[in-house]
CSV table of C-alpha atoms (C1' of nucleotides) and ligand atoms in Angstrom, one decimal:
chain,number,residue,atom,x,y,z
A,46,UNK,CA,92.8,95.4,40.1
A,47,UNK,CA,89.1,95.2,39.5
A,48,UNK,CA,89.6,93.4,36.3
A,49,UNK,CA,90.6,90.1,37.9
A,50,UNK,CA,87.2,90.0,39.5
A,51,UNK,CA,85.7,90.1,36.0
A,52,UNK,CA,87.6,87.1,34.7
A,53,UNK,CA,86.4,85.0,37.6
A,54,UNK,CA,82.8,86.0,37.1
A,55,UNK,CA,80.6,83.1,36.2
A,56,UNK,CA,77.6,84.1,34.2
A,57,UNK,CA,74.9,81.5,34.6
A,58,UNK,CA,72.4,83.9,33.4
A,59,UNK,CA,70.5,83.3,30.2
A,60,UNK,CA,72.2,86.4,29.0
A,61,UNK,CA,75.4,85.4,27.2
A,62,UNK,CA,77.9,88.2,27.4
A,63,UNK,CA,81.1,86.4,28.1
A,64,UNK,CA,82.8,83.3,26.9
A,65,UNK,CA,83.0,81.8,30.4
A,66,UNK,CA,79.5,80.7,30.8
A,67,UNK,CA,79.9,77.5,28.9
A,68,UNK,CA,79.2,74.3,30.8
A,69,UNK,CA,82.2,73.3,33.0
A,70,UNK,CA,81.8,69.6,32.3
A,71,UNK,CA,81.8,70.1,28.6
A,72,UNK,CA,84.9,72.2,28.8
A,73,UNK,CA,86.7,69.5,30.7
A,74,UNK,CA,85.7,66.9,28.2
A,75,UNK,CA,87.1,68.9,25.3
A,76,UNK,CA,90.9,69.2,25.5
A,77,UNK,CA,92.2,70.9,22.3
A,78,UNK,CA,95.3,72.4,23.7
A,79,UNK,CA,97.5,69.5,24.6
A,80,UNK,CA,100.4,71.1,22.8
A,81,UNK,CA,100.1,74.6,24.2
A,82,UNK,CA,97.9,77.3,23.1
A,83,UNK,CA,99.0,77.9,19.6
A,84,UNK,CA,96.0,78.1,17.3
A,85,UNK,CA,96.7,75.4,14.7
A,86,UNK,CA,94.9,75.5,11.4
A,87,UNK,CA,92.6,72.6,12.0
A,88,UNK,CA,92.5,72.3,15.7
A,89,UNK,CA,88.8,72.1,16.0
A,90,UNK,CA,86.9,68.8,15.9
A,91,UNK,CA,84.6,70.2,13.3
A,92,UNK,CA,87.5,70.9,11.0
A,93,UNK,CA,88.8,67.4,11.4
A,94,UNK,CA,85.4,66.2,10.3
A,95,UNK,CA,85.6,68.5,7.3
A,96,UNK,CA,89.0,67.4,6.2
A,97,UNK,CA,87.9,63.8,6.5
A,98,UNK,CA,84.8,64.2,4.5
A,99,UNK,CA,85.7,66.9,2.0
A,100,UNK,CA,85.9,70.7,1.8
A,101,UNK,CA,82.8,72.7,2.5
A,102,UNK,CA,82.7,73.6,-1.2
A,103,UNK,CA,82.6,70.0,-2.4
A,104,UNK,CA,80.2,68.9,0.3
A,105,UNK,CA,77.7,71.7,0.4
A,106,UNK,CA,78.1,73.9,-2.6
A,107,UNK,CA,79.4,71.7,-5.5
A,108,UNK,CA,78.2,74.1,-8.2
A,109,UNK,CA,77.6,77.5,-6.9
A,110,UNK,CA,77.4,79.6,-3.7
A,111,UNK,CA,74.9,82.2,-2.9
A,112,UNK,CA,75.6,85.7,-1.6
A,113,UNK,CA,73.8,84.8,1.7
A,114,UNK,CA,76.5,82.1,2.2
A,115,UNK,CA,79.1,84.8,2.4
A,116,UNK,CA,77.0,87.1,4.5
A,117,UNK,CA,76.3,84.4,7.0
A,118,UNK,CA,79.9,83.5,7.0
A,119,UNK,CA,80.7,87.1,7.7
A,120,UNK,CA,78.4,87.0,10.7
A,121,UNK,CA,79.9,83.8,12.2
A,122,UNK,CA,81.8,81.1,10.2
A,123,UNK,CA,81.2,78.6,12.9
A,124,UNK,CA,77.5,79.2,12.9
A,125,UNK,CA,77.5,78.8,9.1
A,126,UNK,CA,79.2,75.5,9.4
A,127,UNK,CA,76.7,74.3,12.0
A,128,UNK,CA,73.8,75.3,9.8
A,129,UNK,CA,75.3,73.5,6.8
A,130,UNK,CA,76.2,70.5,8.9
A,131,UNK,CA,74.3,69.8,12.1
A,132,UNK,CA,76.4,66.7,12.5
A,133,UNK,CA,79.5,69.0,13.0
A,134,UNK,CA,77.6,70.5,15.9
A,135,UNK,CA,76.4,67.2,17.3
A,136,UNK,CA,80.0,66.1,17.6
A,137,UNK,CA,80.2,68.2,20.7
A,138,UNK,CA,77.2,66.7,22.3
A,139,UNK,CA,77.5,63.5,24.3
A,140,UNK,CA,75.2,60.7,23.1
A,141,UNK,CA,71.9,60.6,24.8
A,142,UNK,CA,72.0,64.3,25.6
A,143,UNK,CA,68.8,65.9,24.2
A,144,UNK,CA,69.7,69.0,22.2
A,145,UNK,CA,67.8,71.2,19.9
A,146,UNK,CA,69.3,72.6,16.7
A,147,UNK,CA,66.2,74.4,15.7
A,148,UNK,CA,66.1,78.2,15.7
A,149,UNK,CA,63.9,79.7,18.4
A,150,UNK,CA,60.3,80.5,17.5
A,151,UNK,CA,60.9,84.2,18.1
A,152,UNK,CA,63.8,84.3,15.7
A,153,UNK,CA,61.7,82.5,13.0
A,154,UNK,CA,58.9,84.9,13.6
A,155,UNK,CA,61.2,87.9,13.1
A,156,UNK,CA,62.6,86.5,9.9
A,157,UNK,CA,59.1,85.8,8.6
A,158,UNK,CA,58.0,89.3,9.2
A,159,UNK,CA,61.1,90.5,7.3
A,160,UNK,CA,60.2,88.2,4.4
A,161,UNK,CA,56.6,89.5,4.4
A,162,UNK,CA,57.7,93.1,4.2
A,163,UNK,CA,60.1,92.4,1.3
A,164,UNK,CA,57.4,90.5,-0.6
A,165,UNK,CA,54.9,93.2,-0.1
A,166,UNK,CA,57.4,95.8,-1.4
A,167,UNK,CA,58.2,93.7,-4.4
A,168,UNK,CA,54.5,93.4,-5.3
A,169,UNK,CA,54.1,97.2,-5.0
A,170,UNK,CA,56.1,97.6,-8.2
A,171,UNK,CA,56.0,94.4,-10.2
A,172,UNK,CA,53.5,91.7,-11.0
A,173,UNK,CA,54.7,88.2,-10.6
A,174,UNK,CA,54.2,85.9,-13.6
A,175,UNK,CA,54.0,82.1,-13.2
A,176,UNK,CA,56.1,80.2,-15.6
A,177,UNK,CA,56.4,76.4,-15.8
A,178,UNK,CA,59.9,75.3,-15.2
A,179,UNK,CA,60.9,71.7,-16.2
A,180,UNK,CA,64.7,71.5,-16.6
A,181,UNK,CA,67.5,73.2,-14.7
A,182,UNK,CA,68.2,75.2,-17.9
A,183,UNK,CA,64.6,76.5,-17.6
A,184,UNK,CA,65.2,77.5,-14.0
A,185,UNK,CA,68.4,79.5,-14.8
A,186,UNK,CA,66.8,81.0,-17.9
A,187,UNK,CA,64.1,82.4,-15.6
A,188,UNK,CA,66.8,84.0,-13.4
A,189,UNK,CA,68.4,85.6,-16.4
A,190,UNK,CA,65.0,86.8,-17.7
A,191,UNK,CA,64.5,88.5,-14.3
A,192,UNK,CA,67.6,90.5,-15.0
A,193,UNK,CA,66.3,91.4,-18.4
A,194,UNK,CA,63.1,92.5,-16.8
A,195,UNK,CA,65.1,95.0,-14.8
A,196,UNK,CA,67.0,96.2,-17.9
A,197,UNK,CA,63.8,96.7,-19.8
A,198,UNK,CA,62.1,98.5,-16.9
A,199,UNK,CA,65.0,101.0,-16.7
A,200,UNK,CA,65.0,101.6,-20.4
A,201,UNK,CA,61.3,102.2,-20.3
A,202,UNK,CA,61.9,105.0,-17.7
A,203,UNK,CA,61.3,103.1,-14.5
A,204,UNK,CA,63.6,104.1,-11.7
A,205,UNK,CA,63.3,101.2,-9.3
A,206,UNK,CA,63.6,97.5,-9.7
A,207,UNK,CA,63.4,94.9,-6.9
A,208,UNK,CA,64.7,91.4,-6.4
A,209,UNK,CA,67.2,91.6,-9.2
A,210,UNK,CA,69.4,88.6,-9.7
A,211,UNK,CA,73.2,88.9,-10.2
A,212,UNK,CA,75.7,86.2,-10.8
A,213,UNK,CA,79.4,85.8,-11.6
A,214,UNK,CA,82.8,84.7,-10.3
A,215,UNK,CA,83.9,87.5,-8.0
A,216,UNK,CA,87.5,88.5,-7.6
A,217,UNK,CA,88.7,85.7,-9.8
A,218,UNK,CA,88.0,83.4,-6.9
A,219,UNK,CA,86.9,80.6,-9.2
A,220,UNK,CA,83.6,80.4,-7.3
A,221,UNK,CA,80.4,80.9,-9.1
A,222,UNK,CA,78.1,83.1,-6.9
A,223,UNK,CA,74.5,83.9,-7.3
A,224,UNK,CA,72.4,86.4,-5.4
A,225,UNK,CA,69.3,88.6,-5.5
A,226,UNK,CA,69.7,92.4,-5.0
A,227,UNK,CA,66.9,93.8,-2.8
A,228,UNK,CA,66.5,97.0,-4.8
A,229,UNK,CA,68.2,98.8,-7.6
A,230,UNK,CA,67.6,102.5,-8.3
A,231,UNK,CA,68.3,104.0,-11.7
A,232,UNK,CA,69.0,107.6,-12.5
A,233,UNK,CA,68.3,108.1,-16.2
A,234,UNK,CA,69.9,111.6,-16.3
A,235,UNK,CA,73.2,110.5,-14.9
A,236,UNK,CA,72.8,106.9,-16.1
A,237,UNK,CA,73.9,105.6,-12.7
A,238,UNK,CA,72.7,102.7,-10.7
A,239,UNK,CA,72.6,102.4,-6.9
A,240,UNK,CA,71.7,99.7,-4.5
A,241,UNK,CA,69.2,100.0,-1.6
A,242,UNK,CA,69.2,97.3,0.9
A,243,UNK,CA,66.3,97.3,3.3
A,244,UNK,CA,66.6,95.6,6.6
A,245,UNK,CA,63.6,95.2,8.9
A,246,UNK,CA,64.1,94.9,12.6
A,247,UNK,CA,62.2,93.9,15.7
A,248,UNK,CA,64.1,96.5,17.7
A,249,UNK,CA,63.3,100.2,17.1
A,250,UNK,CA,67.0,101.1,17.5
A,251,UNK,CA,69.8,100.8,15.0
A,252,UNK,CA,71.8,97.6,15.1
A,253,UNK,CA,75.4,97.3,16.4
A,254,UNK,CA,78.4,98.2,14.3
A,255,UNK,CA,79.3,94.7,13.4
A,256,UNK,CA,75.8,94.0,12.1
A,257,UNK,CA,75.9,97.2,10.0
A,258,UNK,CA,79.3,96.0,8.7
A,259,UNK,CA,77.8,92.7,7.7
A,260,UNK,CA,75.0,94.5,5.8
A,261,UNK,CA,77.5,96.8,4.1
A,262,UNK,CA,79.5,93.8,3.1
A,263,UNK,CA,76.4,92.3,1.5
A,264,UNK,CA,75.7,95.4,-0.5
A,265,UNK,CA,79.3,95.6,-1.5
A,266,UNK,CA,79.3,92.0,-2.8
A,267,UNK,CA,76.1,92.7,-4.8
A,268,UNK,CA,77.7,95.8,-6.3
A,269,UNK,CA,80.9,94.0,-7.2
A,270,UNK,CA,79.0,91.2,-9.0
A,271,UNK,CA,76.8,93.7,-10.8
A,272,UNK,CA,79.9,95.6,-11.9
A,273,UNK,CA,81.6,92.4,-13.2
A,274,UNK,CA,78.5,92.0,-15.4
A,275,UNK,CA,78.8,95.6,-16.6
A,276,UNK,CA,82.5,95.2,-17.3
A,277,UNK,CA,81.8,92.1,-19.3
A,278,UNK,CA,83.8,90.0,-17.0
A,279,UNK,CA,81.2,87.3,-16.7
A,280,UNK,CA,81.2,84.9,-19.6
A,281,UNK,CA,78.9,82.3,-21.1
A,282,UNK,CA,81.6,79.7,-20.5
A,283,UNK,CA,81.7,80.5,-16.7
A,284,UNK,CA,78.0,79.8,-16.5
A,285,UNK,CA,78.2,76.7,-18.7
A,286,UNK,CA,81.1,75.2,-16.8
A,287,UNK,CA,80.2,75.9,-13.2
A,288,UNK,CA,76.5,75.2,-13.5
A,289,UNK,CA,76.9,72.4,-16.0
A,290,UNK,CA,74.1,73.7,-18.2
A,291,UNK,CA,73.5,72.6,-21.8
A,292,UNK,CA,73.0,76.1,-23.2
A,293,UNK,CA,72.2,75.1,-26.7
A,294,UNK,CA,69.1,73.0,-26.2
A,295,UNK,CA,65.7,74.6,-26.5
A,296,UNK,CA,63.9,75.8,-23.4
A,297,UNK,CA,60.6,74.1,-22.6
A,298,UNK,CA,57.3,75.3,-23.9
A,299,UNK,CA,56.2,77.3,-20.9
A,300,UNK,CA,59.2,79.6,-21.1
A,301,UNK,CA,59.1,79.9,-24.9
A,302,UNK,CA,55.5,81.1,-24.6
A,303,UNK,CA,56.5,83.5,-21.8
A,304,UNK,CA,59.3,85.0,-23.9
A,305,UNK,CA,57.0,85.6,-26.9
A,306,UNK,CA,54.3,87.0,-24.7
A,307,UNK,CA,56.7,89.3,-23.0
A,308,UNK,CA,58.0,90.7,-26.2
A,309,UNK,CA,55.6,90.6,-29.1
A,310,UNK,CA,58.2,92.2,-31.4
A,311,UNK,CA,60.6,89.3,-31.0
A,312,UNK,CA,60.5,87.1,-34.1
A,313,UNK,CA,59.2,83.6,-33.8
A,314,UNK,CA,62.2,81.6,-32.9
A,315,UNK,CA,63.0,78.8,-30.5
A,316,UNK,CA,65.1,80.1,-27.6
A,317,UNK,CA,67.8,78.3,-25.8
A,318,UNK,CA,69.1,79.1,-22.3
A,319,UNK,CA,72.3,80.3,-24.0
A,320,UNK,CA,70.3,82.8,-26.1
A,321,UNK,CA,68.8,84.4,-23.0
A,322,UNK,CA,72.2,84.4,-21.3
A,323,UNK,CA,74.0,86.0,-24.2
A,324,UNK,CA,71.3,88.8,-24.4
A,325,UNK,CA,71.7,89.5,-20.7
A,326,UNK,CA,75.5,89.5,-20.7
A,327,UNK,CA,75.5,91.9,-23.6
A,328,UNK,CA,72.7,94.2,-22.3
A,329,UNK,CA,74.3,94.5,-18.9
A,330,UNK,CA,77.4,96.1,-20.5
A,331,UNK,CA,75.4,99.2,-21.3
A,332,UNK,CA,75.1,100.2,-17.7
A,333,UNK,CA,77.7,102.0,-15.6
A,334,UNK,CA,79.4,100.5,-12.5
A,335,UNK,CA,77.7,100.9,-9.1
A,336,UNK,CA,79.8,102.9,-6.7
A,337,UNK,CA,77.3,103.6,-4.0
A,338,UNK,CA,74.6,101.9,-2.0
A,339,UNK,CA,72.4,102.5,1.1
A,340,UNK,CA,71.4,100.3,3.9
A,341,UNK,CA,68.1,101.2,5.5
A,342,UNK,CA,66.7,99.9,8.8
A,343,UNK,CA,63.0,99.8,9.3
A,344,UNK,CA,61.1,98.9,12.5
A,345,UNK,CA,58.9,95.9,11.8
A,346,UNK,CA,56.0,96.9,14.2
A,347,UNK,CA,55.6,100.6,13.2
A,348,UNK,CA,57.2,100.3,9.8
A,349,UNK,CA,59.0,103.5,10.6
A,350,UNK,CA,62.5,104.1,9.4
A,351,UNK,CA,65.1,103.6,12.1
A,352,UNK,CA,68.3,104.8,10.4
A,353,UNK,CA,70.2,104.6,7.1
A,354,UNK,CA,73.8,104.6,6.2
A,355,UNK,CA,75.7,104.9,3.0
A,356,UNK,CA,78.0,102.3,1.6
A,357,UNK,CA,80.8,103.3,-0.7
A,358,UNK,CA,82.4,100.5,-2.6
A,359,UNK,CA,85.9,99.7,-1.4
A,360,UNK,CA,86.9,97.0,-3.8
A,361,UNK,CA,90.3,96.2,-2.2
A,362,UNK,CA,88.8,95.7,1.3
A,363,UNK,CA,86.0,93.6,-0.1
A,364,UNK,CA,88.5,91.6,-2.2
A,365,UNK,CA,90.6,90.6,0.8
A,366,UNK,CA,87.6,89.8,3.0
A,367,UNK,CA,86.1,87.7,0.2
A,368,UNK,CA,89.2,85.8,-0.6
A,369,UNK,CA,89.8,85.1,3.0
A,370,UNK,CA,86.3,83.5,3.1
A,371,UNK,CA,87.1,81.5,0.0
A,372,UNK,CA,90.0,79.9,1.8
A,373,UNK,CA,87.6,78.3,4.3
A,374,UNK,CA,85.4,77.0,1.5
A,375,UNK,CA,88.4,75.4,-0.1
A,376,UNK,CA,89.4,73.8,3.2
A,377,UNK,CA,92.7,75.8,3.3
A,378,UNK,CA,92.1,77.0,6.9
A,379,UNK,CA,90.1,76.0,9.9
A,380,UNK,CA,86.8,77.5,11.0
A,381,UNK,CA,86.9,80.8,12.9
A,382,UNK,CA,84.0,81.9,15.1
A,383,UNK,CA,83.2,85.3,16.4
A,384,UNK,CA,85.7,87.7,17.9
A,385,UNK,CA,85.6,88.4,21.6
A,386,UNK,CA,84.0,91.8,21.1
A,387,UNK,CA,81.3,90.1,19.0
A,388,UNK,CA,80.5,87.3,21.5
A,389,UNK,CA,77.1,89.0,22.1
A,390,UNK,CA,76.1,87.3,18.8
A,391,UNK,CA,76.2,84.0,20.7
A,392,UNK,CA,73.2,85.0,22.8
A,393,UNK,CA,71.1,84.9,19.6
A,394,UNK,CA,72.6,81.6,18.3
A,395,UNK,CA,70.9,78.3,18.6
A,396,UNK,CA,74.3,76.6,18.7
A,397,UNK,CA,75.7,78.4,21.8
A,398,UNK,CA,75.2,75.6,24.3
A,399,UNK,CA,77.7,73.2,22.6
A,400,UNK,CA,79.6,75.5,20.3
A,401,UNK,CA,83.1,74.4,20.0
A,402,UNK,CA,84.5,77.8,19.2
A,403,UNK,CA,82.9,79.3,22.3
A,404,UNK,CA,84.2,76.4,24.4
A,405,UNK,CA,87.8,77.0,23.2
A,406,UNK,CA,87.6,80.7,23.7
A,407,UNK,CA,86.2,80.2,27.2
A,408,UNK,CA,89.1,77.8,28.0
A,409,UNK,CA,91.6,80.3,26.6
A,410,UNK,CA,90.3,83.2,28.6
A,411,UNK,CA,91.0,81.2,31.8
A,412,UNK,CA,94.6,80.7,30.5
B,16,DA,C1',76.4,55.8,-16.4
B,17,DT,C1',71.2,53.2,-11.3
B,18,DT,C1',73.5,58.9,-11.6
B,19,DG,C1',70.4,62.2,-9.5
B,20,DC,C1',72.3,67.4,-7.0
B,21,DT,C1',70.4,73.7,-4.3
B,22,DC,C1',64.4,79.2,-4.5
B,23,DA,C1',67.6,83.3,-1.7
B,24,DA,C1',67.0,86.0,1.8
B,25,DC,C1',64.9,86.3,5.9
B,26,DG,C1',67.2,88.7,11.4
B,27,DG,C1',70.6,88.8,15.1
C,1077,SF4,S1,77.7,80.3,19.6
C,1077,SF4,FE1,78.8,82.1,18.9
C,1077,SF4,S2,80.7,81.4,18.1
C,1077,SF4,FE2,79.4,79.6,18.3
C,1077,SF4,S3,78.3,79.5,16.3
C,1077,SF4,FE3,77.0,80.7,17.6
C,1077,SF4,S4,77.6,82.8,17.2
C,1077,SF4,FE4,79.2,81.5,16.4
DNA sequence: ATTGCTCAACGG
């Protein structure tokens, strides 16, 4: 009885907590449901744009994806698309209407403070070295060398490494993925490795469940990729074919010098990107698989810990989530925005005013 | 073959 009141409620507040506050005129203009309310695979205008111009993979990630792509997608696939393709968002905006696609200054500020904290933490334990990079092989060799630095640190007795790259082709997806793990912790007695993912927050309270889920997903994906390297499931050919690298040409002088400087014992030899890759692929196999991780939330202002929670790797759950995400990248299904219970996310989103997903959900809720 | 092709994560 009281519920009917709720559905009629129009929220013109700046606070977005329901679908129904979208602009009435915009809703009238967009008529997706001519043929009833069944959710067809590509009913959104943005999906039609995608199918006309190529899959997200071809268009935006022809060689490799980054872990952050999947993490953003986990948060909201529609928002990911709008970030990749502002034109997909502008489809919903009538010509002449002035609209911003910039993130708010506040949100930029919060992200910057997060970056600052992470940078400071990295500098606490490792010294950055500048290396001249000329070719893309050089650039990838540096990434591989950063993995080797972690391996060396752990064999020297260090227990913590930060900003450690991982790469691979998770779950046989056929997608090459690259990411950087915030922190790895090594226990030399048990010979185990765990992930610590630090998240800084403006708020001094723990985030909502779906945000924690997203962070657990991120840690899970890192763990899975690390483990694939440990299991020897990442091959030289995968790197070569996906990244289109020529692995057998010598790296440029700056990197050669760096390698010899780093390890004086290494014999005078000209290294190729493939040499570095082979070493890393082989050395990674001496680790054990990661089974656990921790997500830690820290208040930006006070730097005090807010909360932590453990992540136990659930490979099957992760697999099905990940492969579902891959379908979107391949253009096998349409874009899906946030669930009703997660529509609070829209209040933080720069695309809320003309978001197609929101408009459709608002229209649906009026049946 | 004019011919290239990505710093990731950052927080909500
Ligand atoms: S407004 Fe909501 S549904 Fe639309 S992109 Fe932003 S978060 Fe996703």
